[in-house]
């Protein structure tokens, strides 16, 4: 009867607490998510949204992430629609405050994170055993400890499953691709003496990929600033400048393209930049690389899981319980072919693959630049000492060449995950009647192997360029000279084999936890206006978490690993933390059955946490539940929550990476006159006077960064104050609406000392707009720019100023018997559920000198799409063994952020409101066989187009936001369920 205690919001097939109790003869003692206290009729002062197993089955999915993603209270985390930026996992992001700020649990017990960043992969949850999912709004650290800042997601498993159940399903898109397969076998049996139960579930699922090139919207990269490429599905290949993926320069794409681009180091682009032609001449830039078609709209995956759980009454007052889970997942991410992304190499001008025309062009330009003073002595080698640059010399060249001959780049994530939980619980400890206790321990481990393939080995590539023969390199050994001075295909398989690379990263994360709590009524403490005494729960917990990762030698190689286009090198991580905690909470009924109050309850709690190495945290809560009359309840909760730094934030080595940025004021992208003050700042950060305003702008919306932990300044725990105020109304004057429940809640989550990094564009703006010397010191330029290897911006982990999310969430739920509408009872009944979220704020501020980033109603390179208003509405019609249902998903209109509006194509500055409709039906043929079908996005609503630079790299892919808008089109699903 646990579902009868769910209070707050009713969503998608569950009822509110009071309605579910209607007609019940007795009320059991249960624990509500957000409290450890067992007491009859307990109602939480915090809003809780519950999703039932029926809703998950209606959506025909094997992953709960998709169901949670549709909640108005979430924005997409890592998910199957995220390609460039995925970690091969699925995560939940409540209130847009980050997946690391919500706590994921099963039956009130923590799940082990999948890596050192403290995030939990919810794809390990077996849907076959789910009874429901509770999502609590706001902080819950006083009850559950660190991480419960934005809320808690608690997966509740079935407790007494009996029989055999086989559940299978298949889906594919209307374009007949993107197929998914799922199957689960669940077995359960009660013990012969009816004192226990054991259940086991085996699951398998497979998801086929969908490429951007498989959809019209994704075939061509579209420029967010100009609309270049809009409406084109088959772009022309530039004459004498072609190859797979090569498109004209007015289309969206990468300057690392094919044929090769070459530039003299430090020389302005107007006189020192060239692109190879197919006829082996050199000219101006003639193509960019259309990287779109190679990426995924849906990443492929394969998953196997095994879960077993059970409980047994050892004595009349003691019960033993245990749960073990194992999951193996394999997820593949794929992006466009690798290449050399602006690395500089000394190239012999006698390289045999250079044509005479190319050699003469380079020699002429180099001598002119040397005379002008822009080509310094450090960037050429006068090997014959004749005072000029000629065919006997070496020239330092910036190379941009897409190595499509090696195939696409990919990362394959294989994860083995297990968790074991065991414990004892019981009643009447030490003979104390009406009290209960629980002692448990758990251990979880996630072992991951990431294989990065299809990459260009930068070191070997440099060796291969340093050749004066077609068969041997100056470095000797097994080096194979490479030809990048001709058309696509000039790189032979032998060349590709030497200059290609594979990187391997192995990581492991473990969590060990021991917990004990005891609770019950204290009869000596009771309000004179109430019949129920104070109920308390107190306990202690100890937890250890440790993570390590070991990259191979290729990935370690500084500054950018040996993998061209990998975004940076990686170094080993090994670190952890431990925490000792004591906690307590209580519920005191202040009044009951009074003329002014049917009930008035006070809820409170406190937790003391001692982290090694982060120090002491103190968290607390207090709240009120006030029911002045039947059917009307007001609730209030104030909480202090906290999040201690995770392993990645405490122990990450300092490495290079890639982050979003939009504009380098010192580059050729600055269309405004460069003032003397700006010129001086540009020179102070590493440019020569000749480079100011002439070097390349940020490439593909990304800039190099240097990130990691500053061991001399470890981040402090972040703190959050959360407030929720709400009302639940269950009127009884509308008898035609069965179990009518309406709830409205206001929430505010205010985080101070947010652990994170400054954004790259913030550092650039503070330096070049505000003249902040400290910010300027964080900028490292190479060849005058921040796009070349070894250049970048320092963004080490620190405590930022603040983050905040606030809004209003509401829900409506009721049922209607068709007899109430004057129809025969054979027409069955209707069930209606609606829930919506309206953001008031969703903002962050990195520092006191940086502007507030307000994400409500906008999308940008700083904000994932954050719709001001979202709702989901489901109506189900049940007629005997037949159920038919629709789900209406709505998001309101959203605009590009004001600071990006001027640089965004007019058509991409606003996305209109969207509605999607999903249909589902199921029919129980008999007690054993049940069939089901569903159609998602019935009207085949196309995703909006915004280009590829409108948002963050992880969310903005394929010219849209795949995690927020349906890119696959109409999806058909079919299921078969057998129950014995």
Short mmCIF file of C-alpha atoms in Angstrom, two decimals, residues 58-496:
data_model
loop_
_atom_site.label_atom_id
_atom_site.label_comp_id
_atom_site.label_asym_id
_atom_site.label_seq_id
_atom_site.Cartn_x
_atom_site.Cartn_y
_atom_site.Cartn_z
CA UNK A 58 2.70 2.85 -21.92
CA UNK A 59 5.82 4.56 -23.24
CA UNK A 60 7.21 1.23 -24.48
CA UNK A 61 10.75 1.90 -23.32
CA UNK A 62 13.42 -0.11 -21.55
CA UNK A 63 15.09 3.04 -20.18
CA UNK A 64 13.49 5.18 -17.52
CA UNK A 65 15.60 8.15 -18.62
CA UNK A 66 13.21 8.84 -21.48
CA UNK A 67 10.21 8.87 -19.14
CA UNK A 68 12.01 11.17 -16.72
CA UNK A 69 13.16 13.41 -19.59
CA UNK A 70 9.50 14.10 -20.41
CA UNK A 71 8.85 15.44 -16.91
CA UNK A 72 8.42 19.23 -16.86
CA UNK A 73 10.80 19.41 -13.89
CA UNK A 74 13.78 18.10 -15.88
CA UNK A 75 15.92 19.13 -18.80
CA UNK A 76 17.82 16.53 -20.85
CA UNK A 77 20.98 15.15 -19.30
CA UNK A 78 23.20 12.63 -21.04
CA UNK A 79 20.90 10.52 -23.20
CA UNK A 80 20.71 8.50 -26.45
CA UNK A 81 20.22 11.71 -28.45
CA UNK A 82 23.48 13.23 -27.16
CA UNK A 83 26.40 12.33 -29.39
CA UNK A 84 29.29 14.79 -29.27
CA UNK A 85 29.78 15.09 -25.53
CA UNK A 86 28.18 11.88 -24.35
CA UNK A 87 29.90 9.74 -21.74
CA UNK A 88 28.01 6.66 -22.87
CA UNK A 89 25.49 6.94 -20.03
CA UNK A 90 22.01 8.30 -19.32
CA UNK A 91 21.56 10.84 -16.54
CA UNK A 92 18.79 12.92 -14.95
CA UNK A 93 19.01 16.71 -14.64
CA UNK A 94 16.40 18.11 -12.27
CA UNK A 95 15.62 21.82 -12.58
CA UNK A 96 18.57 22.31 -14.95
CA UNK A 97 21.00 22.43 -12.01
CA UNK A 98 23.15 19.54 -13.23
CA UNK A 99 22.97 15.73 -12.98
CA UNK A 100 25.52 15.78 -10.15
CA UNK A 101 23.10 17.75 -7.95
CA UNK A 102 20.32 15.21 -7.68
CA UNK A 103 20.55 12.01 -5.69
CA UNK A 104 19.61 8.71 -7.38
CA UNK A 105 18.41 5.88 -5.13
CA UNK A 106 16.73 2.47 -5.17
CA UNK A 107 14.40 1.86 -2.23
CA UNK A 108 16.06 4.70 -0.34
CA UNK A 109 19.61 3.37 -0.88
CA UNK A 110 22.21 5.25 -2.91
CA UNK A 111 23.26 4.03 -6.33
CA UNK A 112 26.95 3.96 -7.20
CA UNK A 113 28.10 6.63 -9.69
CA UNK A 114 29.50 5.41 -12.99
CA UNK A 115 32.63 7.58 -12.90
CA UNK A 116 34.61 10.06 -10.82
CA UNK A 117 32.24 12.93 -11.67
CA UNK A 118 29.65 11.55 -9.26
CA UNK A 119 26.89 11.02 -11.83
CA UNK A 120 24.67 7.96 -11.83
CA UNK A 121 23.80 6.07 -15.02
CA UNK A 122 20.09 5.39 -14.68
CA UNK A 123 20.16 2.94 -17.59
CA UNK A 124 21.21 0.29 -15.04
CA UNK A 125 17.69 0.39 -13.53
CA UNK A 126 15.69 -2.72 -14.57
CA UNK A 127 12.26 -1.44 -15.57
CA UNK A 128 10.70 -4.89 -15.20
CA UNK A 129 10.99 -4.70 -11.40
CA UNK A 130 9.83 -1.11 -11.00
CA UNK A 131 6.74 -0.42 -8.96
CA UNK A 132 7.07 3.35 -9.24
CA UNK A 133 9.54 6.25 -9.36
CA UNK A 134 9.36 9.06 -6.79
CA UNK A 135 10.84 12.45 -7.66
CA UNK A 136 11.10 14.84 -4.72
CA UNK A 137 11.58 18.56 -5.32
CA UNK A 138 14.22 20.51 -3.45
CA UNK A 139 16.99 19.65 -1.05
CA UNK A 140 16.93 16.46 0.98
CA UNK A 141 20.44 16.41 2.43
CA UNK A 142 19.24 16.31 6.02
CA UNK A 143 17.67 12.92 5.30
CA UNK A 144 19.96 11.44 2.65
CA UNK A 145 23.21 13.41 2.73
CA UNK A 146 25.29 15.01 0.00
CA UNK A 147 24.13 15.56 -3.59
CA UNK A 148 20.41 15.94 -2.82
CA UNK A 149 20.35 19.63 -3.77
CA UNK A 150 17.87 19.84 -6.63
CA UNK A 151 15.99 16.76 -5.49
CA UNK A 152 15.92 12.99 -5.17
CA UNK A 153 14.91 10.33 -7.68
CA UNK A 154 13.94 7.19 -5.76
CA UNK A 155 13.23 4.01 -7.74
CA UNK A 156 10.87 1.76 -5.79
CA UNK A 157 11.09 -1.96 -6.62
CA UNK A 158 8.33 -4.51 -6.35
CA UNK A 159 8.53 -6.32 -3.02
CA UNK A 160 6.61 -9.59 -3.49
CA UNK A 161 6.66 -10.52 -7.15
CA UNK A 162 5.27 -13.99 -7.81
CA UNK A 163 5.19 -15.98 -11.03
CA UNK A 164 6.92 -15.70 -14.36
CA UNK A 165 6.72 -12.67 -16.62
CA UNK A 166 8.20 -12.32 -20.09
CA UNK A 167 8.05 -8.83 -21.53
CA UNK A 168 9.30 -8.06 -25.05
CA UNK A 169 9.15 -5.03 -27.30
CA UNK A 170 10.29 -3.67 -30.63
CA UNK A 171 10.23 -0.19 -32.11
CA UNK A 172 11.41 1.59 -35.23
CA UNK A 173 10.95 4.98 -36.79
CA UNK A 174 8.63 5.82 -39.64
CA UNK A 175 11.74 5.98 -41.81
CA UNK A 176 12.30 2.29 -40.97
CA UNK A 177 15.51 2.82 -39.03
CA UNK A 178 16.59 3.34 -35.43
CA UNK A 179 15.19 -0.01 -34.32
CA UNK A 180 15.22 -0.93 -30.64
CA UNK A 181 14.76 -4.38 -29.16
CA UNK A 182 14.04 -5.20 -25.55
CA UNK A 183 13.24 -8.32 -23.59
CA UNK A 184 13.05 -9.15 -19.91
CA UNK A 185 12.33 -12.32 -17.98
CA UNK A 186 11.25 -11.92 -14.37
CA UNK A 187 10.71 -14.77 -11.93
CA UNK A 188 9.50 -14.59 -8.34
CA UNK A 189 8.39 -16.96 -5.65
CA UNK A 190 7.28 -16.76 -2.04
CA UNK A 191 8.88 -19.04 0.50
CA UNK A 192 6.83 -22.11 1.52
CA UNK A 193 6.17 -20.61 4.94
CA UNK A 194 5.14 -17.26 3.38
CA UNK A 195 7.80 -15.46 5.39
CA UNK A 196 9.84 -14.30 2.43
CA UNK A 197 10.11 -13.71 -1.27
CA UNK A 198 12.84 -13.82 -3.86
CA UNK A 199 12.68 -12.39 -7.38
CA UNK A 200 15.09 -12.25 -10.26
CA UNK A 201 14.97 -10.36 -13.53
CA UNK A 202 17.12 -10.74 -16.63
CA UNK A 203 17.02 -8.00 -19.24
CA UNK A 204 18.40 -7.35 -22.71
CA UNK A 205 18.06 -4.34 -24.98
CA UNK A 206 19.65 -3.17 -28.19
CA UNK A 207 19.38 0.20 -29.91
CA UNK A 208 20.35 0.76 -33.55
CA UNK A 209 21.93 4.06 -34.65
CA UNK A 210 20.43 6.91 -36.62
CA UNK A 211 22.92 9.21 -38.35
CA UNK A 212 22.45 12.91 -38.96
CA UNK A 213 22.82 12.10 -42.63
CA UNK A 214 19.73 9.88 -42.40
CA UNK A 215 17.51 12.94 -41.92
CA UNK A 216 17.07 15.97 -44.18
CA UNK A 217 17.59 18.37 -41.30
CA UNK A 218 21.00 16.94 -40.48
CA UNK A 219 22.64 16.34 -43.85
CA UNK A 220 24.37 19.72 -44.07
CA UNK A 221 25.96 21.85 -41.40
CA UNK A 222 24.04 25.12 -41.19
CA UNK A 223 25.71 28.32 -40.00
CA UNK A 224 23.81 29.76 -37.03
CA UNK A 225 25.12 33.25 -37.76
CA UNK A 226 24.19 33.48 -41.45
CA UNK A 227 21.85 30.62 -42.25
CA UNK A 228 24.39 29.30 -44.75
CA UNK A 229 23.33 25.84 -45.92
CA UNK A 230 19.69 26.28 -44.90
CA UNK A 231 17.38 24.32 -47.18
CA UNK A 232 20.20 22.39 -48.84
CA UNK A 233 20.32 18.62 -48.59
CA UNK A 234 22.86 17.88 -51.36
CA UNK A 235 25.50 20.61 -51.30
CA UNK A 236 27.70 20.96 -54.36
CA UNK A 237 31.27 19.76 -54.17
CA UNK A 238 33.67 22.64 -54.86
CA UNK A 239 35.37 22.32 -58.23
CA UNK A 240 39.00 21.21 -57.99
CA UNK A 241 38.65 21.32 -54.19
CA UNK A 242 36.56 18.28 -53.28
CA UNK A 243 36.33 15.02 -51.44
CA UNK A 244 33.82 13.34 -49.12
CA UNK A 245 32.33 16.02 -46.86
CA UNK A 246 33.87 18.92 -48.75
CA UNK A 247 31.38 21.80 -49.21
CA UNK A 248 31.67 25.47 -50.25
CA UNK A 249 32.90 27.92 -47.63
CA UNK A 250 29.50 29.62 -47.28
CA UNK A 251 28.11 26.43 -45.70
CA UNK A 252 28.50 25.45 -42.08
CA UNK A 253 31.52 23.30 -41.42
CA UNK A 254 35.03 22.95 -40.11
CA UNK A 255 38.13 24.64 -41.47
CA UNK A 256 39.87 21.34 -40.90
CA UNK A 257 38.78 19.95 -44.22
CA UNK A 258 39.88 18.25 -47.40
CA UNK A 259 41.92 19.09 -49.43
CA UNK A 260 44.52 20.32 -46.96
CA UNK A 261 44.73 23.87 -45.62
CA UNK A 262 48.23 25.21 -44.96
CA UNK A 263 49.34 28.42 -43.25
CA UNK A 264 52.70 30.01 -42.46
CA UNK A 265 53.04 30.23 -38.67
CA UNK A 266 52.44 33.75 -37.40
CA UNK A 267 51.79 35.23 -40.84
CA UNK A 268 48.45 37.04 -41.47
CA UNK A 269 45.94 34.87 -43.31
CA UNK A 270 45.71 37.29 -46.23
CA UNK A 271 49.27 36.49 -47.31
CA UNK A 272 50.14 33.27 -45.50
CA UNK A 273 47.14 30.92 -45.77
CA UNK A 274 46.43 28.52 -48.61
CA UNK A 275 44.36 25.50 -49.53
CA UNK A 276 45.51 22.61 -51.69
CA UNK A 277 43.69 22.06 -54.96
CA UNK A 278 42.96 18.64 -56.45
CA UNK A 279 45.40 19.44 -59.30
CA UNK A 280 48.19 19.95 -56.71
CA UNK A 281 48.33 23.72 -56.80
CA UNK A 282 47.72 26.15 -53.94
CA UNK A 283 45.05 28.85 -53.77
CA UNK A 284 42.76 30.59 -51.33
CA UNK A 285 40.37 28.76 -49.05
CA UNK A 286 37.84 26.94 -51.21
CA UNK A 287 36.02 24.46 -48.94
CA UNK A 288 35.01 23.59 -45.41
CA UNK A 289 34.21 20.14 -44.05
CA UNK A 290 30.58 19.14 -43.56
CA UNK A 291 30.94 17.06 -40.41
CA UNK A 292 27.19 16.65 -39.87
CA UNK A 293 26.34 13.39 -41.66
CA UNK A 294 28.83 11.33 -39.65
CA UNK A 295 27.28 12.13 -36.24
CA UNK A 296 24.43 10.31 -34.52
CA UNK A 297 20.93 11.50 -33.72
CA UNK A 298 20.55 8.22 -31.84
CA UNK A 299 23.60 6.49 -30.44
CA UNK A 300 23.70 2.69 -30.70
CA UNK A 301 23.83 0.62 -27.55
CA UNK A 302 23.52 -2.90 -26.23
CA UNK A 303 22.74 -3.75 -22.63
CA UNK A 304 22.41 -6.90 -20.53
CA UNK A 305 21.24 -6.80 -16.93
CA UNK A 306 20.60 -9.23 -14.09
CA UNK A 307 18.93 -8.25 -10.83
CA UNK A 308 17.94 -10.32 -7.83
CA UNK A 309 16.27 -9.21 -4.63
CA UNK A 310 14.68 -10.87 -1.69
CA UNK A 311 13.62 -10.66 1.93
CA UNK A 312 12.91 -13.19 4.67
CA UNK A 313 11.49 -12.96 8.18
CA UNK A 314 14.21 -14.51 10.32
CA UNK A 315 12.07 -14.09 13.44
CA UNK A 316 8.77 -12.42 14.18
CA UNK A 317 10.57 -9.11 14.62
CA UNK A 318 13.62 -9.40 12.32
CA UNK A 319 13.70 -9.46 8.55
CA UNK A 320 16.76 -9.94 6.36
CA UNK A 321 16.85 -8.37 2.90
CA UNK A 322 19.27 -8.14 0.00
CA UNK A 323 19.54 -6.84 -3.55
CA UNK A 324 22.19 -7.43 -6.16
CA UNK A 325 22.42 -5.85 -9.60
CA UNK A 326 24.72 -6.39 -12.54
CA UNK A 327 24.60 -4.51 -15.82
CA UNK A 328 26.87 -4.57 -18.84
CA UNK A 329 26.37 -1.75 -21.33
CA UNK A 330 28.07 -0.99 -24.61
CA UNK A 331 27.46 2.46 -26.13
CA UNK A 332 29.09 3.87 -29.26
CA UNK A 333 29.54 7.54 -30.04
CA UNK A 334 30.69 8.66 -33.49
CA UNK A 335 31.77 11.96 -34.95
CA UNK A 336 33.32 13.09 -38.21
CA UNK A 337 36.71 11.78 -39.35
CA UNK A 338 39.78 12.80 -37.43
CA UNK A 339 42.52 14.98 -38.79
CA UNK A 340 45.15 17.52 -37.98
CA UNK A 341 43.37 20.49 -36.42
CA UNK A 342 45.89 23.31 -36.76
CA UNK A 343 49.07 21.67 -35.46
CA UNK A 344 52.32 23.19 -36.70
CA UNK A 345 55.04 20.99 -38.23
CA UNK A 346 58.39 21.68 -39.86
CA UNK A 347 57.97 20.42 -43.41
CA UNK A 348 60.89 19.99 -45.82
CA UNK A 349 60.25 22.09 -48.90
CA UNK A 350 61.86 19.17 -50.72
CA UNK A 351 59.03 16.88 -49.59
CA UNK A 352 58.49 14.61 -52.62
CA UNK A 353 54.70 14.96 -52.49
CA UNK A 354 54.84 18.75 -52.93
CA UNK A 355 54.34 19.69 -56.55
CA UNK A 356 56.62 22.27 -58.13
CA UNK A 357 53.77 24.77 -58.21
CA UNK A 358 53.00 24.28 -54.52
CA UNK A 359 56.66 24.54 -53.56
CA UNK A 360 57.11 27.79 -55.48
CA UNK A 361 53.99 29.33 -53.93
CA UNK A 362 55.18 28.52 -50.40
CA UNK A 363 58.71 29.76 -51.04
CA UNK A 364 57.47 33.05 -52.52
CA UNK A 365 55.07 33.69 -49.62
CA UNK A 366 57.65 32.74 -46.99
CA UNK A 367 60.32 35.05 -48.37
CA UNK A 368 57.82 37.92 -48.56
CA UNK A 369 56.75 37.33 -44.96
CA UNK A 370 60.36 37.07 -43.81
CA UNK A 371 61.07 40.43 -45.41
CA UNK A 372 57.95 41.93 -43.81
CA UNK A 373 58.99 40.57 -40.41
CA UNK A 374 55.89 38.42 -39.85
CA UNK A 375 57.76 35.14 -40.45
CA UNK A 376 60.28 34.93 -37.64
CA UNK A 377 63.53 32.98 -37.69
CA UNK A 378 61.96 30.45 -35.30
CA UNK A 379 59.55 29.36 -38.02
CA UNK A 380 61.95 28.34 -40.77
CA UNK A 381 65.25 26.50 -40.99
CA UNK A 382 67.81 27.87 -43.44
CA UNK A 383 69.54 24.50 -43.83
CA UNK A 384 71.85 25.64 -46.66
CA UNK A 385 72.62 28.93 -44.85
CA UNK A 386 72.13 31.07 -47.96
CA UNK A 387 70.00 33.71 -46.25
CA UNK A 388 66.81 32.97 -48.17
CA UNK A 389 64.12 30.35 -48.02
CA UNK A 390 64.40 27.84 -50.83
CA UNK A 391 63.78 24.17 -51.67
CA UNK A 392 66.62 23.04 -49.40
CA UNK A 393 65.00 24.48 -46.28
CA UNK A 394 62.27 23.51 -43.80
CA UNK A 395 59.21 25.65 -43.21
CA UNK A 396 56.95 25.62 -40.14
CA UNK A 397 53.41 25.13 -41.44
CA UNK A 398 50.05 25.05 -39.68
CA UNK A 399 48.20 22.05 -41.10
CA UNK A 400 44.47 21.47 -41.25
CA UNK A 401 43.61 18.23 -42.99
CA UNK A 402 40.67 15.90 -42.43
CA UNK A 403 41.90 12.30 -42.59
CA UNK A 404 38.76 10.71 -43.95
CA UNK A 405 40.82 7.83 -45.29
CA UNK A 406 40.93 6.55 -41.68
CA UNK A 407 37.12 6.46 -41.35
CA UNK A 408 34.99 8.18 -38.71
CA UNK A 409 36.15 8.85 -35.16
CA UNK A 410 34.37 6.82 -32.52
CA UNK A 411 34.35 6.20 -28.80
CA UNK A 412 33.02 2.88 -27.56
CA UNK A 413 32.11 2.73 -23.86
CA UNK A 414 31.87 -0.68 -22.24
CA UNK A 415 30.71 -0.56 -18.63
CA UNK A 416 30.37 -3.37 -16.12
CA UNK A 417 28.35 -2.27 -13.13
CA UNK A 418 27.32 -4.09 -10.00
CA UNK A 419 25.90 -3.24 -6.61
CA UNK A 420 25.20 -5.45 -3.61
CA UNK A 421 22.96 -4.29 -0.76
CA UNK A 422 22.15 -6.37 2.28
CA UNK A 423 20.69 -5.61 5.66
CA UNK A 424 18.49 -6.44 8.61
CA UNK A 425 15.42 -4.56 9.73
CA UNK A 426 12.80 -5.14 12.33
CA UNK A 427 10.41 -3.99 15.01
CA UNK A 428 10.49 -3.57 18.78
CA UNK A 429 14.27 -3.18 19.23
CA UNK A 430 15.39 -3.83 22.81
CA UNK A 431 11.76 -4.52 23.60
CA UNK A 432 10.65 -0.99 22.74
CA UNK A 433 7.20 -1.38 21.25
CA UNK A 434 6.19 0.49 18.10
CA UNK A 435 9.82 1.25 17.27
CA UNK A 436 11.65 -0.01 14.19
CA UNK A 437 15.24 -0.26 13.06
CA UNK A 438 17.31 -0.86 9.93
CA UNK A 439 20.98 -1.77 9.53
CA UNK A 440 22.45 -2.13 6.06
CA UNK A 441 25.65 -2.16 4.06
CA UNK A 442 26.31 -1.87 0.36
CA UNK A 443 29.15 -2.02 -2.10
CA UNK A 444 29.00 -0.89 -5.71
CA UNK A 445 31.53 -0.78 -8.50
CA UNK A 446 31.58 0.56 -12.03
CA UNK A 447 34.39 -0.57 -14.36
CA UNK A 448 34.59 1.15 -17.72
CA UNK A 449 36.72 0.84 -20.82
CA UNK A 450 36.60 3.55 -23.46
CA UNK A 451 38.18 2.80 -26.83
CA UNK A 452 38.73 5.76 -29.13
CA UNK A 453 39.29 4.68 -32.73
CA UNK A 454 39.68 6.28 -36.15
CA UNK A 455 41.98 9.03 -34.90
CA UNK A 456 45.09 10.57 -36.42
CA UNK A 457 48.31 10.07 -34.49
CA UNK A 458 49.70 13.60 -34.35
CA UNK A 459 53.25 12.54 -33.49
CA UNK A 460 53.44 9.97 -36.26
CA UNK A 461 51.82 12.40 -38.66
CA UNK A 462 54.57 14.92 -37.94
CA UNK A 463 57.22 12.28 -38.51
CA UNK A 464 55.53 11.29 -41.78
CA UNK A 465 55.54 14.89 -43.04
CA UNK A 466 59.23 15.24 -42.25
CA UNK A 467 60.34 13.30 -45.30
CA UNK A 468 62.38 13.91 -48.44
CA UNK A 469 61.64 10.49 -49.89
CA UNK A 470 58.41 8.70 -50.77
CA UNK A 471 59.52 5.60 -48.86
CA UNK A 472 61.43 6.75 -45.76
CA UNK A 473 61.20 9.56 -43.21
CA UNK A 474 63.99 11.51 -41.60
CA UNK A 475 63.10 9.84 -38.31
CA UNK A 476 63.73 6.40 -39.81
CA UNK A 477 62.23 3.27 -38.30
CA UNK A 478 58.84 2.12 -39.55
CA UNK A 479 57.69 5.64 -40.48
CA UNK A 480 55.70 5.86 -43.72
CA UNK A 481 55.78 9.29 -45.46
CA UNK A 482 52.32 10.79 -45.89
CA UNK A 483 50.87 12.70 -48.82
CA UNK A 484 48.56 15.55 -47.82
CA UNK A 485 49.30 17.74 -50.84
CA UNK A 486 46.91 16.02 -53.22
CA UNK A 487 43.18 15.26 -53.44
CA UNK A 488 41.22 12.98 -51.13
CA UNK A 489 42.57 9.45 -51.44
CA UNK A 490 46.19 10.58 -51.60
CA UNK A 491 46.62 8.98 -48.14
CA UNK A 492 47.10 5.31 -48.93
CA UNK A 493 46.20 2.45 -46.55
CA UNK A 494 49.89 2.08 -45.64
CA UNK A 495 50.11 5.77 -44.79
CA UNK A 496 46.88 5.59 -42.80
#
